[in-house]
């Protein structure tokens, strides 16, 4: 199974570029991703207001991919990672999931659901149809850090296998059950030897994104990807990791994990500015963490805080990010398994 590591980082402070580099601790503003957790994805560029009648239009045209409809209020859209997509085989679990995601106090628009899962296509068709009917778009989540090395984690699916699954699913699914996009989570920085092979691994990430883009273009699906907020510190071709993949992406999600609105906006500021300079129309998403399994929960996760606190901060983050970047689209929550346990 793929792993989506909690992203750690130093408390926001003035950059001190002479600090020693450590991907677990990060440079002045960054961290790697140590801790066990599970994955997520979404076609976040194609966010629309929840509308049961919109399911048949889940796939936007190529022209509209990066300027697609937004939710009622710019930047107010919400997405959630669903790594444990095995729950789609349980009708009661699906009912709970949809109820939680459509709660008027904290409604979501996009589900980044880990694809395949060796359960056949029928459960997926049923799940996506139910989500679409409830106004939830479902994007296919895929990725494995070991793909960077041409292998897989614990005999998980290969990149080729996942792409073939996507083709088969979209070809066979009725209009009301098609995926709305593809969300890629391939994190070479989570590999133990990333620092020693940084240039090679970043180049391989570029190659993977390019390969996936060929398929999503064929399927007319928007493609998004998860990137670390400290991507502006990593060389990538003639630019840096925060912007070098934009030509092959329809939106980007930065893993800006902090547990206050102020600190999250602080670490998001550099990448928001970088993307704005390269492509001011590129839809950008920020994200929050709710896991209690992170190595520094008190810094990066809302675990232990109330749902009211989180929802209030989401509004503050959206308001602040809109002022920094006109193309800001919304906030992704990592992840459903932890979010559903929050209360208060």
mmCIF file of C-alpha atoms in Angstrom:
data_model
loop_
_atom_site.group_PDB
_atom_site.id
_atom_site.type_symbol
_atom_site.label_atom_id
_atom_site.label_comp_id
_atom_site.label_asym_id
_atom_site.label_seq_id
_atom_site.Cartn_x
_atom_site.Cartn_y
_atom_site.Cartn_z
ATOM 1 C CA UNK A 1 0.000 0.000 0.000
ATOM 2 C CA UNK A 2 1.149 3.523 -0.686
ATOM 3 C CA UNK A 3 2.012 5.797 2.164
ATOM 4 C CA UNK A 4 1.285 9.502 2.505
ATOM 5 C CA UNK A 5 3.739 10.719 5.086
ATOM 6 C CA UNK A 6 2.985 13.524 7.485
ATOM 7 C CA UNK A 7 5.096 16.495 6.476
ATOM 8 C CA UNK A 8 7.204 17.916 9.233
ATOM 9 C CA UNK A 9 8.929 21.295 9.331
ATOM 10 C CA UNK A 10 10.438 23.907 11.521
ATOM 11 C CA UNK A 11 8.329 26.594 13.080
ATOM 12 C CA UNK A 12 8.131 29.528 10.704
ATOM 13 C CA UNK A 13 11.115 31.784 11.138
ATOM 14 C CA UNK A 14 13.277 34.091 9.077
ATOM 15 C CA UNK A 15 15.252 31.968 6.584
ATOM 16 C CA UNK A 16 18.786 31.157 7.627
ATOM 17 C CA UNK A 17 20.194 29.685 4.456
ATOM 18 C CA UNK A 18 23.346 28.434 6.135
ATOM 19 C CA UNK A 19 21.422 25.950 8.257
ATOM 20 C CA UNK A 20 22.372 22.300 7.625
ATOM 21 C CA UNK A 21 19.977 20.552 5.281
ATOM 22 C CA UNK A 22 17.955 17.640 6.626
ATOM 23 C CA UNK A 23 14.913 16.319 4.786
ATOM 24 C CA UNK A 24 13.323 15.107 7.966
ATOM 25 C CA UNK A 25 13.758 18.519 9.546
ATOM 26 C CA UNK A 26 13.968 20.542 6.372
ATOM 27 C CA UNK A 27 15.811 23.687 5.492
ATOM 28 C CA UNK A 28 14.638 26.866 7.169
ATOM 29 C CA UNK A 29 11.060 26.270 6.050
ATOM 30 C CA UNK A 30 10.926 22.582 5.223
ATOM 31 C CA UNK A 31 10.671 18.967 6.319
ATOM 32 C CA UNK A 32 10.487 15.581 4.739
ATOM 33 C CA UNK A 33 7.665 13.176 5.595
ATOM 34 C CA UNK A 34 8.401 10.585 8.294
ATOM 35 C CA UNK A 35 5.565 8.577 9.946
ATOM 36 C CA UNK A 36 3.230 5.897 8.682
ATOM 37 C CA UNK A 37 -0.011 6.991 7.101
ATOM 38 C CA UNK A 38 -2.152 6.313 4.071
ATOM 39 C CA UNK A 39 -2.762 8.061 0.620
ATOM 40 C CA UNK A 40 -5.240 10.338 -1.333
ATOM 41 C CA UNK A 41 -6.064 12.231 -4.732
ATOM 42 C CA UNK A 42 -8.498 14.498 -6.727
ATOM 43 C CA UNK A 43 -9.138 16.499 -9.912
ATOM 44 C CA UNK A 44 -9.178 19.596 -7.882
ATOM 45 C CA UNK A 45 -9.073 21.935 -10.836
ATOM 46 C CA UNK A 46 -12.586 20.912 -11.747
ATOM 47 C CA UNK A 47 -14.334 21.919 -8.527
ATOM 48 C CA UNK A 48 -18.014 22.705 -8.767
ATOM 49 C CA UNK A 49 -20.655 23.557 -6.209
ATOM 50 C CA UNK A 50 -22.377 20.457 -4.843
ATOM 51 C CA UNK A 51 -25.162 19.701 -7.267
ATOM 52 C CA UNK A 52 -26.847 16.334 -7.774
ATOM 53 C CA UNK A 53 -27.534 17.247 -11.371
ATOM 54 C CA UNK A 54 -23.876 17.846 -12.151
ATOM 55 C CA UNK A 55 -22.787 14.193 -12.095
ATOM 56 C CA UNK A 56 -23.077 13.714 -15.839
ATOM 57 C CA UNK A 57 -20.665 16.585 -16.387
ATOM 58 C CA UNK A 58 -17.961 15.231 -14.102
ATOM 59 C CA UNK A 59 -15.336 15.469 -16.812
ATOM 60 C CA UNK A 60 -14.559 19.008 -17.967
ATOM 61 C CA UNK A 61 -13.363 19.781 -21.470
ATOM 62 C CA UNK A 62 -9.661 20.206 -22.099
ATOM 63 C CA UNK A 63 -10.158 23.931 -22.571
ATOM 64 C CA UNK A 64 -11.793 24.258 -19.160
ATOM 65 C CA UNK A 65 -9.391 22.140 -17.129
ATOM 66 C CA UNK A 66 -7.443 24.992 -15.578
ATOM 67 C CA UNK A 67 -10.247 27.530 -15.493
ATOM 68 C CA UNK A 68 -13.090 25.254 -14.474
ATOM 69 C CA UNK A 69 -16.088 26.230 -12.401
ATOM 70 C CA UNK A 70 -15.351 27.063 -8.811
ATOM 71 C CA UNK A 71 -17.506 26.646 -5.774
ATOM 72 C CA UNK A 72 -19.936 29.397 -4.782
ATOM 73 C CA UNK A 73 -17.178 31.358 -3.097
ATOM 74 C CA UNK A 74 -13.689 31.426 -4.614
ATOM 75 C CA UNK A 75 -11.263 29.393 -2.524
ATOM 76 C CA UNK A 76 -13.994 27.879 -0.370
ATOM 77 C CA UNK A 77 -13.838 24.451 -2.031
ATOM 78 C CA UNK A 78 -12.817 21.462 0.060
ATOM 79 C CA UNK A 79 -11.265 18.144 -0.907
ATOM 80 C CA UNK A 80 -10.431 15.113 1.212
ATOM 81 C CA UNK A 81 -8.016 12.216 0.789
ATOM 82 C CA UNK A 82 -9.613 8.786 1.087
ATOM 83 C CA UNK A 83 -6.752 6.314 1.386
ATOM 84 C CA UNK A 84 -8.801 3.499 2.865
ATOM 85 C CA UNK A 85 -11.055 3.205 -0.159
ATOM 86 C CA UNK A 86 -11.859 -0.377 0.824
ATOM 87 C CA UNK A 87 -14.807 1.186 2.661
ATOM 88 C CA UNK A 88 -16.618 1.582 -0.652
ATOM 89 C CA UNK A 89 -17.499 -2.113 -0.466
ATOM 90 C CA UNK A 90 -19.553 -1.478 2.677
ATOM 91 C CA UNK A 91 -22.895 0.262 2.070
ATOM 92 C CA UNK A 92 -23.122 1.493 5.663
ATOM 93 C CA UNK A 93 -19.606 2.941 5.511
ATOM 94 C CA UNK A 94 -20.413 4.685 2.231
ATOM 95 C CA UNK A 95 -23.574 6.161 3.731
ATOM 96 C CA UNK A 96 -21.576 7.472 6.692
ATOM 97 C CA UNK A 97 -18.899 8.850 4.387
ATOM 98 C CA UNK A 98 -21.335 10.747 2.163
ATOM 99 C CA UNK A 99 -23.222 12.063 5.188
ATOM 100 C CA UNK A 100 -19.984 13.333 6.719
ATOM 101 C CA UNK A 101 -18.782 14.889 3.470
ATOM 102 C CA UNK A 102 -22.057 16.692 2.778
ATOM 103 C CA UNK A 103 -22.641 17.985 6.310
ATOM 104 C CA UNK A 104 -23.722 21.625 5.759
ATOM 105 C CA UNK A 105 -21.428 22.734 8.600
ATOM 106 C CA UNK A 106 -18.350 21.557 6.687
ATOM 107 C CA UNK A 107 -19.277 20.453 3.142
ATOM 108 C CA UNK A 108 -16.722 18.938 0.778
ATOM 109 C CA UNK A 109 -16.763 19.006 -3.016
ATOM 110 C CA UNK A 110 -13.995 16.564 -3.988
ATOM 111 C CA UNK A 111 -12.941 13.085 -2.877
ATOM 112 C CA UNK A 112 -9.436 11.885 -3.658
ATOM 113 C CA UNK A 113 -10.005 8.139 -3.508
ATOM 114 C CA UNK A 114 -7.218 5.564 -3.739
ATOM 115 C CA UNK A 115 -7.975 3.602 -6.891
ATOM 116 C CA UNK A 116 -7.933 -0.059 -7.848
ATOM 117 C CA UNK A 117 -7.736 -1.892 -4.506
ATOM 118 C CA UNK A 118 -8.239 -5.282 -6.237
ATOM 119 C CA UNK A 119 -11.998 -5.155 -5.706
ATOM 120 C CA UNK A 120 -13.165 -5.032 -9.285
ATOM 121 C CA UNK A 121 -14.876 -2.177 -11.090
ATOM 122 C CA UNK A 122 -18.474 -2.606 -9.903
ATOM 123 C CA UNK A 123 -17.950 -1.279 -6.349
ATOM 124 C CA UNK A 124 -16.198 1.754 -7.820
ATOM 125 C CA UNK A 125 -19.005 2.466 -10.250
ATOM 126 C CA UNK A 126 -21.541 2.287 -7.429
ATOM 127 C CA UNK A 127 -19.477 4.477 -5.126
ATOM 128 C CA UNK A 128 -18.752 7.169 -7.705
ATOM 129 C CA UNK A 129 -22.402 7.217 -8.768
ATOM 130 C CA UNK A 130 -23.537 7.773 -5.173
ATOM 131 C CA UNK A 131 -20.952 10.500 -4.651
ATOM 132 C CA UNK A 132 -21.889 12.252 -7.890
ATOM 133 C CA UNK A 133 -25.567 12.149 -6.932
ATOM 134 C CA UNK A 134 -24.650 13.823 -3.642
ATOM 135 C CA UNK A 135 -22.628 16.550 -5.374
ATOM 136 C CA UNK A 136 -19.225 15.011 -4.646
ATOM 137 C CA UNK A 137 -16.683 14.687 -7.439
ATOM 138 C CA UNK A 138 -14.368 11.673 -7.179
ATOM 139 C CA UNK A 139 -10.810 11.796 -8.425
ATOM 140 C CA UNK A 140 -8.640 8.714 -8.735
ATOM 141 C CA UNK A 141 -5.764 8.817 -6.258
ATOM 142 C CA UNK A 142 -2.593 6.947 -7.173
ATOM 143 C CA UNK A 143 1.088 6.904 -6.314
ATOM 144 C CA UNK A 144 3.977 5.096 -4.678
ATOM 145 C CA UNK A 145 7.330 6.603 -3.741
ATOM 146 C CA UNK A 146 9.010 3.383 -4.932
ATOM 147 C CA UNK A 147 7.896 4.108 -8.490
ATOM 148 C CA UNK A 148 10.836 6.504 -8.508
ATOM 149 C CA UNK A 149 13.071 3.420 -8.339
ATOM 150 C CA UNK A 150 11.019 1.424 -10.815
ATOM 151 C CA UNK A 151 9.645 -0.825 -8.086
ATOM 152 C CA UNK A 152 6.638 -0.896 -5.744
ATOM 153 C CA UNK A 153 5.937 -0.883 -2.026
ATOM 154 C CA UNK A 154 4.975 -4.269 -0.574
ATOM 155 C CA UNK A 155 4.174 -5.687 -4.011
ATOM 156 C CA UNK A 156 1.738 -2.846 -4.654
ATOM 157 C CA UNK A 157 0.462 -1.932 -8.122
ATOM 158 C CA UNK A 158 2.914 -0.582 -10.667
ATOM 159 C CA UNK A 159 2.439 2.717 -12.458
ATOM 160 C CA UNK A 160 1.599 0.861 -15.674
ATOM 161 C CA UNK A 161 -1.020 -1.205 -13.862
ATOM 162 C CA UNK A 162 -2.670 1.882 -12.370
ATOM 163 C CA UNK A 163 -2.801 3.650 -15.713
ATOM 164 C CA UNK A 164 -4.347 0.595 -17.348
ATOM 165 C CA UNK A 165 -6.935 0.438 -14.553
ATOM 166 C CA UNK A 166 -7.835 4.074 -15.193
ATOM 167 C CA UNK A 167 -8.331 3.420 -18.893
ATOM 168 C CA UNK A 168 -10.509 0.389 -18.251
ATOM 169 C CA UNK A 169 -12.573 2.129 -15.612
ATOM 170 C CA UNK A 170 -13.309 5.278 -17.612
ATOM 171 C CA UNK A 171 -14.134 3.247 -20.713
ATOM 172 C CA UNK A 172 -16.610 1.027 -18.879
ATOM 173 C CA UNK A 173 -18.199 3.463 -16.419
ATOM 174 C CA UNK A 174 -21.556 5.080 -17.305
ATOM 175 C CA UNK A 175 -21.615 8.888 -17.501
ATOM 176 C CA UNK A 176 -22.883 9.184 -13.929
ATOM 177 C CA UNK A 177 -20.066 6.986 -12.574
ATOM 178 C CA UNK A 178 -16.958 8.346 -14.260
ATOM 179 C CA UNK A 179 -14.011 9.745 -12.333
ATOM 180 C CA UNK A 180 -13.641 13.523 -12.440
ATOM 181 C CA UNK A 181 -9.847 13.570 -12.495
ATOM 182 C CA UNK A 182 -6.574 11.969 -11.396
ATOM 183 C CA UNK A 183 -4.556 12.912 -8.336
ATOM 184 C CA UNK A 184 -0.917 11.847 -8.161
ATOM 185 C CA UNK A 185 0.950 11.282 -4.905
ATOM 186 C CA UNK A 186 4.517 10.206 -5.685
ATOM 187 C CA UNK A 187 6.954 11.448 -3.054
ATOM 188 C CA UNK A 188 10.648 10.785 -3.729
ATOM 189 C CA UNK A 189 11.564 13.003 -0.762
ATOM 190 C CA UNK A 190 10.141 10.267 1.491
ATOM 191 C CA UNK A 191 12.850 7.840 0.321
ATOM 192 C CA UNK A 192 15.732 7.344 2.734
ATOM 193 C CA UNK A 193 18.323 8.020 0.041
ATOM 194 C CA UNK A 194 16.629 11.066 -1.487
ATOM 195 C CA UNK A 195 19.321 13.512 -0.404
ATOM 196 C CA UNK A 196 22.049 11.442 -2.076
ATOM 197 C CA UNK A 197 20.068 11.024 -5.296
ATOM 198 C CA UNK A 198 18.084 14.232 -5.384
ATOM 199 C CA UNK A 199 18.693 15.234 -9.013
ATOM 200 C CA UNK A 200 18.049 11.730 -10.341
ATOM 201 C CA UNK A 201 14.870 11.233 -8.301
ATOM 202 C CA UNK A 202 13.410 14.628 -9.161
ATOM 203 C CA UNK A 203 14.073 13.938 -12.848
ATOM 204 C CA UNK A 204 12.293 10.587 -12.515
ATOM 205 C CA UNK A 205 9.342 12.326 -10.875
ATOM 206 C CA UNK A 206 9.157 14.621 -13.890
ATOM 207 C CA UNK A 207 9.126 11.576 -16.155
ATOM 208 C CA UNK A 208 6.344 9.902 -14.162
ATOM 209 C CA UNK A 209 4.170 13.007 -14.212
ATOM 210 C CA UNK A 210 4.710 13.312 -17.959
ATOM 211 C CA UNK A 211 3.695 9.666 -18.501
ATOM 212 C CA UNK A 212 0.544 10.074 -16.429
ATOM 213 C CA UNK A 213 -0.294 13.293 -18.272
ATOM 214 C CA UNK A 214 -0.290 11.428 -21.597
ATOM 215 C CA UNK A 215 -2.982 9.098 -20.275
ATOM 216 C CA UNK A 216 -5.096 11.769 -18.569
ATOM 217 C CA UNK A 217 -5.016 13.830 -21.757
ATOM 218 C CA UNK A 218 -6.230 10.789 -23.689
ATOM 219 C CA UNK A 219 -9.026 10.332 -21.131
ATOM 220 C CA UNK A 220 -9.783 14.067 -20.996
ATOM 221 C CA UNK A 221 -9.212 14.116 -17.234
ATOM 222 C CA UNK A 222 -7.504 16.911 -15.296
ATOM 223 C CA UNK A 223 -4.320 15.905 -13.477
ATOM 224 C CA UNK A 224 -3.192 17.193 -10.108
ATOM 225 C CA UNK A 225 -0.273 16.289 -7.860
ATOM 226 C CA UNK A 226 0.886 16.654 -4.263
ATOM 227 C CA UNK A 227 4.052 18.685 -3.711
ATOM 228 C CA UNK A 228 5.883 19.736 -0.541
ATOM 229 C CA UNK A 229 5.620 23.368 0.503
ATOM 230 C CA UNK A 230 9.415 23.536 0.541
ATOM 231 C CA UNK A 231 9.562 22.635 -3.161
ATOM 232 C CA UNK A 232 11.008 26.063 -3.887
ATOM 233 C CA UNK A 233 14.256 24.918 -2.217
ATOM 234 C CA UNK A 234 14.794 21.923 -4.538
ATOM 235 C CA UNK A 235 16.392 22.286 -7.970
ATOM 236 C CA UNK A 236 14.373 20.790 -10.822
ATOM 237 C CA UNK A 237 15.634 21.292 -14.365
ATOM 238 C CA UNK A 238 15.942 25.015 -14.974
ATOM 239 C CA UNK A 239 13.625 25.871 -12.097
ATOM 240 C CA UNK A 240 12.558 24.377 -8.760
ATOM 241 C CA UNK A 241 10.263 21.565 -7.653
ATOM 242 C CA UNK A 242 7.371 23.871 -6.833
ATOM 243 C CA UNK A 243 7.011 25.002 -10.469
ATOM 244 C CA UNK A 244 8.866 22.584 -12.787
ATOM 245 C CA UNK A 245 5.889 20.215 -13.116
ATOM 246 C CA UNK A 246 3.265 22.847 -13.857
ATOM 247 C CA UNK A 247 3.316 22.331 -17.636
ATOM 248 C CA UNK A 248 2.071 18.765 -17.127
ATOM 249 C CA UNK A 249 -0.426 19.562 -14.364
ATOM 250 C CA UNK A 250 -3.895 21.059 -14.380
ATOM 251 C CA UNK A 251 -3.687 21.958 -10.693
ATOM 252 C CA UNK A 252 -1.262 21.548 -7.829
ATOM 253 C CA UNK A 253 -1.764 20.733 -4.142
ATOM 254 C CA UNK A 254 0.889 21.879 -1.690
ATOM 255 C CA UNK A 255 1.189 19.927 1.552
ATOM 256 C CA UNK A 256 1.199 22.950 3.824
ATOM 257 C CA UNK A 257 0.749 21.098 7.089
ATOM 258 C CA UNK A 258 0.510 23.418 10.102
ATOM 259 C CA UNK A 259 -2.146 23.603 12.787
ATOM 260 C CA UNK A 260 -2.842 27.320 12.866
ATOM 261 C CA UNK A 261 -4.032 29.507 10.016
ATOM 262 C CA UNK A 262 -1.212 31.997 10.540
ATOM 263 C CA UNK A 263 1.616 29.457 10.450
ATOM 264 C CA UNK A 264 0.123 27.602 7.481
ATOM 265 C CA UNK A 265 -0.218 30.778 5.433
ATOM 266 C CA UNK A 266 3.338 31.672 6.380
ATOM 267 C CA UNK A 267 4.870 28.523 4.901
ATOM 268 C CA UNK A 268 2.505 28.651 1.908
ATOM 269 C CA UNK A 269 3.522 32.165 0.929
ATOM 270 C CA UNK A 270 6.750 31.287 -0.979
ATOM 271 C CA UNK A 271 5.145 28.623 -3.182
ATOM 272 C CA UNK A 272 2.035 30.701 -3.822
ATOM 273 C CA UNK A 273 4.290 33.492 -5.055
ATOM 274 C CA UNK A 274 6.409 31.116 -7.158
ATOM 275 C CA UNK A 275 3.421 29.605 -8.933
ATOM 276 C CA UNK A 276 1.869 33.029 -9.457
ATOM 277 C CA UNK A 277 5.008 34.220 -11.238
ATOM 278 C CA UNK A 278 5.230 31.169 -13.508
ATOM 279 C CA UNK A 279 1.521 30.657 -14.226
ATOM 280 C CA UNK A 280 -0.915 33.028 -12.509
ATOM 281 C CA UNK A 281 -3.865 30.959 -13.781
ATOM 282 C CA UNK A 282 -2.682 27.644 -12.318
ATOM 283 C CA UNK A 283 -5.243 26.409 -9.757
ATOM 284 C CA UNK A 284 -3.493 26.008 -6.408
ATOM 285 C CA UNK A 285 -4.696 24.071 -3.386
ATOM 286 C CA UNK A 286 -3.277 24.123 0.131
ATOM 287 C CA UNK A 287 -3.797 21.347 2.666
ATOM 288 C CA UNK A 288 -4.133 20.552 6.358
ATOM 289 C CA UNK A 289 -3.281 17.458 8.387
ATOM 290 C CA UNK A 290 -5.547 15.763 10.949
ATOM 291 C CA UNK A 291 -3.490 12.665 11.766
ATOM 292 C CA UNK A 292 -2.257 11.913 15.285
ATOM 293 C CA UNK A 293 0.523 9.673 13.916
ATOM 294 C CA UNK A 294 2.839 12.464 12.811
ATOM 295 C CA UNK A 295 6.210 12.896 14.461
ATOM 296 C CA UNK A 296 5.420 16.471 15.488
ATOM 297 C CA UNK A 297 1.665 16.628 15.966
ATOM 298 C CA UNK A 298 1.828 19.824 18.009
ATOM 299 C CA UNK A 299 3.305 21.675 15.032
ATOM 300 C CA UNK A 300 1.665 20.249 11.935
ATOM 301 C CA UNK A 301 -1.611 18.479 12.775
ATOM 302 C CA UNK A 302 -5.084 19.408 13.986
ATOM 303 C CA UNK A 303 -5.263 16.088 15.822
ATOM 304 C CA UNK A 304 -6.468 16.765 19.359
ATOM 305 C CA UNK A 305 -8.148 20.006 18.345
ATOM 306 C CA UNK A 306 -11.874 20.407 17.855
ATOM 307 C CA UNK A 307 -13.703 20.212 14.554
ATOM 308 C CA UNK A 308 -14.964 23.734 15.204
ATOM 309 C CA UNK A 309 -11.365 24.940 15.512
ATOM 310 C CA UNK A 310 -10.407 23.257 12.238
ATOM 311 C CA UNK A 311 -13.416 24.548 10.306
ATOM 312 C CA UNK A 312 -12.803 28.067 11.617
ATOM 313 C CA UNK A 313 -9.174 27.935 10.524
ATOM 314 C CA UNK A 314 -10.122 26.622 7.078
ATOM 315 C CA UNK A 315 -12.134 29.800 6.559
ATOM 316 C CA UNK A 316 -9.226 31.960 7.734
ATOM 317 C CA UNK A 317 -6.768 30.117 5.505
ATOM 318 C CA UNK A 318 -9.043 30.477 2.483
ATOM 319 C CA UNK A 319 -9.492 34.194 3.091
ATOM 320 C CA UNK A 320 -5.761 34.741 3.504
ATOM 321 C CA UNK A 321 -4.748 32.614 0.523
ATOM 322 C CA UNK A 322 -7.239 34.355 -1.788
ATOM 323 C CA UNK A 323 -5.482 37.627 -1.057
ATOM 324 C CA UNK A 324 -2.104 36.104 -1.898
ATOM 325 C CA UNK A 325 -3.082 34.277 -5.111
ATOM 326 C CA UNK A 326 -6.117 34.798 -7.334
ATOM 327 C CA UNK A 327 -5.844 31.208 -8.568
ATOM 328 C CA UNK A 328 -6.175 29.718 -5.072
ATOM 329 C CA UNK A 329 -9.021 27.176 -5.267
ATOM 330 C CA UNK A 330 -9.441 25.531 -1.904
ATOM 331 C CA UNK A 331 -8.087 23.341 0.871
ATOM 332 C CA UNK A 332 -7.556 19.590 0.949
ATOM 333 C CA UNK A 333 -7.868 17.721 4.260
ATOM 334 C CA UNK A 334 -5.655 14.777 5.077
ATOM 335 C CA UNK A 335 -7.402 12.504 5.589
ATOM 336 C CA UNK A 336 -10.919 11.051 5.978
ATOM 337 C CA UNK A 337 -9.909 8.361 8.454
ATOM 338 C CA UNK A 338 -8.756 10.979 10.955
ATOM 339 C CA UNK A 339 -11.135 13.779 10.031
ATOM 340 C CA UNK A 340 -14.215 11.658 10.732
ATOM 341 C CA UNK A 341 -13.053 11.160 14.330
ATOM 342 C CA UNK A 342 -12.940 14.896 15.038
ATOM 343 C CA UNK A 343 -15.735 16.393 17.118
ATOM 344 C CA UNK A 344 -16.593 19.454 19.141
#
